[in-house]
C-alpha cells in the first residue's frame, strides 16, 4: 500500500438528464381581498442566467502576469548579484592594497 499507492477512484457520473421547461412558469395571481387595499404586484419571474464567458482570456492574462513577475524577479536577482560581486572585488582590492602599503612602510 505504501510503496505502490493507488489513485482514488472517480465518483460515478450521474446519467439522468435534466429537462428544462421550454417556457418559464406563469406567475400566480390572487384575487383581491375584501379589505379595500391595493393589490400587491405579482413577483417578477426570474431571468435565465447570462451565457457563460470563456475563461481562456483570463487564464492567458494570469499566465502573462506570472511570467512578468518571474522575469522581473530574475532581472532583480541578477542585478543584486552583480552588486554583491562588485562589492566583494572592491573589498579584496582594498585588502591587497593595504597589505602592499603596510609592507612597504615596514621595510624602510
PDB file of C-alpha atoms in Angstrom:
ATOM      1  CA  UNK A   1       0.000   0.000   0.000  1.00  0.00           C
ATOM      2  CA  UNK A   2       2.730   2.499   0.933  1.00  0.00           C
ATOM      3  CA  UNK A   3       5.131   1.561  -1.829  1.00  0.00           C
ATOM      4  CA  UNK A   4       2.511   1.236  -4.570  1.00  0.00           C
ATOM      5  CA  UNK A   5      -0.140   3.890  -3.968  1.00  0.00           C
ATOM      6  CA  UNK A   6      -3.328   3.673  -5.994  1.00  0.00           C
ATOM      7  CA  UNK A   7      -5.090   6.793  -7.247  1.00  0.00           C
ATOM      8  CA  UNK A   8      -8.538   7.348  -5.773  1.00  0.00           C
ATOM      9  CA  UNK A   9     -11.469   6.169  -7.823  1.00  0.00           C
ATOM     10  CA  UNK A  10     -13.518   8.815  -9.577  1.00  0.00           C
ATOM     11  CA  UNK A  11     -17.054   9.318  -8.280  1.00  0.00           C
ATOM     12  CA  UNK A  12     -19.755   7.891 -10.528  1.00  0.00           C
ATOM     13  CA  UNK A  13     -21.083  10.249 -13.180  1.00  0.00           C
ATOM     14  CA  UNK A  14     -24.846  10.825 -12.974  1.00  0.00           C
ATOM     15  CA  UNK A  15     -26.649   9.502 -16.024  1.00  0.00           C
ATOM     16  CA  UNK A  16     -30.025  11.183 -15.571  1.00  0.00           C
ATOM     17  CA  UNK A  17     -30.551  14.148 -17.886  1.00  0.00           C
ATOM     18  CA  UNK A  18     -32.090  17.339 -16.544  1.00  0.00           C
ATOM     19  CA  UNK A  19     -35.037  18.541 -18.613  1.00  0.00           C
ATOM     20  CA  UNK A  20     -35.660  22.275 -18.524  1.00  0.00           C
ATOM     21  CA  UNK A  21     -39.101  23.656 -19.364  1.00  0.00           C
ATOM     22  CA  UNK A  22     -39.295  25.385 -22.737  1.00  0.00           C
ATOM     23  CA  UNK A  23     -41.307  28.322 -21.333  1.00  0.00           C
ATOM     24  CA  UNK A  24     -40.984  29.957 -17.932  1.00  0.00           C
ATOM     25  CA  UNK A  25     -43.788  29.321 -15.465  1.00  0.00           C
ATOM     26  CA  UNK A  26     -46.551  31.939 -15.365  1.00  0.00           C
ATOM     27  CA  UNK A  27     -46.849  33.869 -12.099  1.00  0.00           C
ATOM     28  CA  UNK A  28     -49.868  33.013  -9.980  1.00  0.00           C
ATOM     29  CA  UNK A  29     -52.191  35.961  -9.402  1.00  0.00           C
ATOM     30  CA  UNK A  30     -54.517  36.153  -6.441  1.00  0.00           C
ATOM     31  CA  UNK A  31     -57.971  37.644  -6.405  1.00  0.00           C
ATOM     32  CA  UNK A  32     -58.232  40.912  -4.469  1.00  0.00           C
ATOM     33  CA  UNK A  33     -59.473  40.571  -0.926  1.00  0.00           C
ATOM     34  CA  UNK A  34     -62.454  42.400   0.574  1.00  0.00           C
ATOM     35  CA  UNK A  35     -60.402  44.698   2.830  1.00  0.00           C
ATOM     36  CA  UNK A  36     -60.244  47.539   0.215  1.00  0.00           C
ATOM     37  CA  UNK A  37     -56.472  47.977  -0.102  1.00  0.00           C
ATOM     38  CA  UNK A  38     -54.379  47.927  -3.238  1.00  0.00           C
ATOM     39  CA  UNK A  39     -53.418  44.504  -4.522  1.00  0.00           C
ATOM     40  CA  UNK A  40     -49.751  43.632  -4.250  1.00  0.00           C
ATOM     41  CA  UNK A  41     -47.967  43.129  -7.552  1.00  0.00           C
ATOM     42  CA  UNK A  42     -47.040  39.617  -8.570  1.00  0.00           C
ATOM     43  CA  UNK A  43     -43.399  38.636  -8.023  1.00  0.00           C
ATOM     44  CA  UNK A  44     -41.134  39.038 -11.019  1.00  0.00           C
ATOM     45  CA  UNK A  45     -40.215  35.951 -12.964  1.00  0.00           C
ATOM     46  CA  UNK A  46     -36.547  35.038 -12.593  1.00  0.00           C
ATOM     47  CA  UNK A  47     -34.472  35.773 -15.666  1.00  0.00           C
ATOM     48  CA  UNK A  48     -32.461  32.938 -17.186  1.00  0.00           C
ATOM     49  CA  UNK A  49     -28.766  33.091 -16.318  1.00  0.00           C
ATOM     50  CA  UNK A  50     -26.496  35.032 -18.610  1.00  0.00           C
ATOM     51  CA  UNK A  51     -24.381  32.976 -21.020  1.00  0.00           C
ATOM     52  CA  UNK A  52     -21.060  31.927 -19.538  1.00  0.00           C
ATOM     53  CA  UNK A  53     -17.986  33.764 -20.703  1.00  0.00           C
ATOM     54  CA  UNK A  54     -14.952  31.762 -21.792  1.00  0.00           C
ATOM     55  CA  UNK A  55     -12.194  31.573 -19.199  1.00  0.00           C
ATOM     56  CA  UNK A  56      -9.294  31.363 -21.672  1.00  0.00           C
ATOM     57  CA  UNK A  57      -8.587  35.147 -21.792  1.00  0.00           C
ATOM     58  CA  UNK A  58      -8.404  35.251 -18.002  1.00  0.00           C
ATOM     59  CA  UNK A  59      -6.005  32.307 -17.918  1.00  0.00           C
ATOM     60  CA  UNK A  60      -3.810  33.929 -20.562  1.00  0.00           C
ATOM     61  CA  UNK A  61      -3.765  37.176 -18.582  1.00  0.00           C
ATOM     62  CA  UNK A  62      -2.875  35.321 -15.394  1.00  0.00           C
ATOM     63  CA  UNK A  63      -0.125  33.351 -17.110  1.00  0.00           C
ATOM     64  CA  UNK A  64       1.281  36.551 -18.606  1.00  0.00           C
ATOM     65  CA  UNK A  65       1.278  38.236 -15.202  1.00  0.00           C
ATOM     66  CA  UNK A  66       3.083  35.297 -13.611  1.00  0.00           C
ATOM     67  CA  UNK A  67       5.644  35.307 -16.421  1.00  0.00           C
ATOM     68  CA  UNK A  68       6.229  39.048 -15.959  1.00  0.00           C
ATOM     69  CA  UNK A  69       6.730  38.659 -12.194  1.00  0.00           C
ATOM     70  CA  UNK A  70       9.197  35.817 -12.716  1.00  0.00           C
ATOM     71  CA  UNK A  71      11.118  37.799 -15.355  1.00  0.00           C
ATOM     72  CA  UNK A  72      11.344  40.868 -13.097  1.00  0.00           C
ATOM     73  CA  UNK A  73      12.480  38.656 -10.222  1.00  0.00           C
ATOM     74  CA  UNK A  74      15.245  37.114 -12.332  1.00  0.00           C
ATOM     75  CA  UNK A  75      16.466  40.530 -13.504  1.00  0.00           C
ATOM     76  CA  UNK A  76      16.479  41.966  -9.979  1.00  0.00           C
ATOM     77  CA  UNK A  77      18.300  38.912  -8.643  1.00  0.00           C
ATOM     78  CA  UNK A  78      20.939  39.280 -11.355  1.00  0.00           C
ATOM     79  CA  UNK A  79      21.415  42.961 -10.501  1.00  0.00           C
ATOM     80  CA  UNK A  80      21.770  42.258  -6.774  1.00  0.00           C
ATOM     81  CA  UNK A  81      24.273  39.508  -7.537  1.00  0.00           C
ATOM     82  CA  UNK A  82      26.289  41.866  -9.753  1.00  0.00           C
ATOM     83  CA  UNK A  83      26.379  44.490  -6.991  1.00  0.00           C
ATOM     84  CA  UNK A  84      27.459  41.879  -4.448  1.00  0.00           C
ATOM     85  CA  UNK A  85      30.262  40.584  -6.694  1.00  0.00           C
ATOM     86  CA  UNK A  86      31.440  44.147  -7.328  1.00  0.00           C
ATOM     87  CA  UNK A  87      31.459  44.899  -3.584  1.00  0.00           C
ATOM     88  CA  UNK A  88      33.468  41.760  -2.834  1.00  0.00           C
ATOM     89  CA  UNK A  89      36.000  42.568  -5.546  1.00  0.00           C
ATOM     90  CA  UNK A  90      36.430  46.129  -4.212  1.00  0.00           C
ATOM     91  CA  UNK A  91      36.933  44.722  -0.708  1.00  0.00           C
ATOM     92  CA  UNK A  92      39.563  42.266  -1.946  1.00  0.00           C
ATOM     93  CA  UNK A  93      41.373  45.062  -3.812  1.00  0.00           C
ATOM     94  CA  UNK A  94      41.343  47.204  -0.660  1.00  0.00           C
ATOM     95  CA  UNK A  95      42.819  44.384   1.440  1.00  0.00           C
ATOM     96  CA  UNK A  96      45.558  43.715  -1.137  1.00  0.00           C
ATOM     97  CA  UNK A  97      46.483  47.418  -1.423  1.00  0.00           C
ATOM     98  CA  UNK A  98      46.527  47.794   2.360  1.00  0.00           C
ATOM     99  CA  UNK A  99      48.785  44.777   2.668  1.00  0.00           C
ATOM    100  CA  UNK A 100      51.153  46.122  -0.007  1.00  0.00           C
ATOM    101  CA  UNK A 101      51.304  49.588   1.533  1.00  0.00           C
ATOM    102  CA  UNK A 102      51.830  48.215   5.037  1.00  0.00           C
ATOM    103  CA  UNK A 103      54.723  46.001   3.890  1.00  0.00           C
ATOM    104  CA  UNK A 104      56.297  48.910   2.004  1.00  0.00           C
ATOM    105  CA  UNK A 105      56.217  51.138   5.126  1.00  0.00           C
ATOM    106  CA  UNK A 106      57.767  48.419   7.344  1.00  0.00           C
ATOM    107  CA  UNK A 107      60.742  47.889   5.003  1.00  0.00           C
ATOM    108  CA  UNK A 108      62.019  51.452   5.238  1.00  0.00           C
TER     109      UNK A 108
END
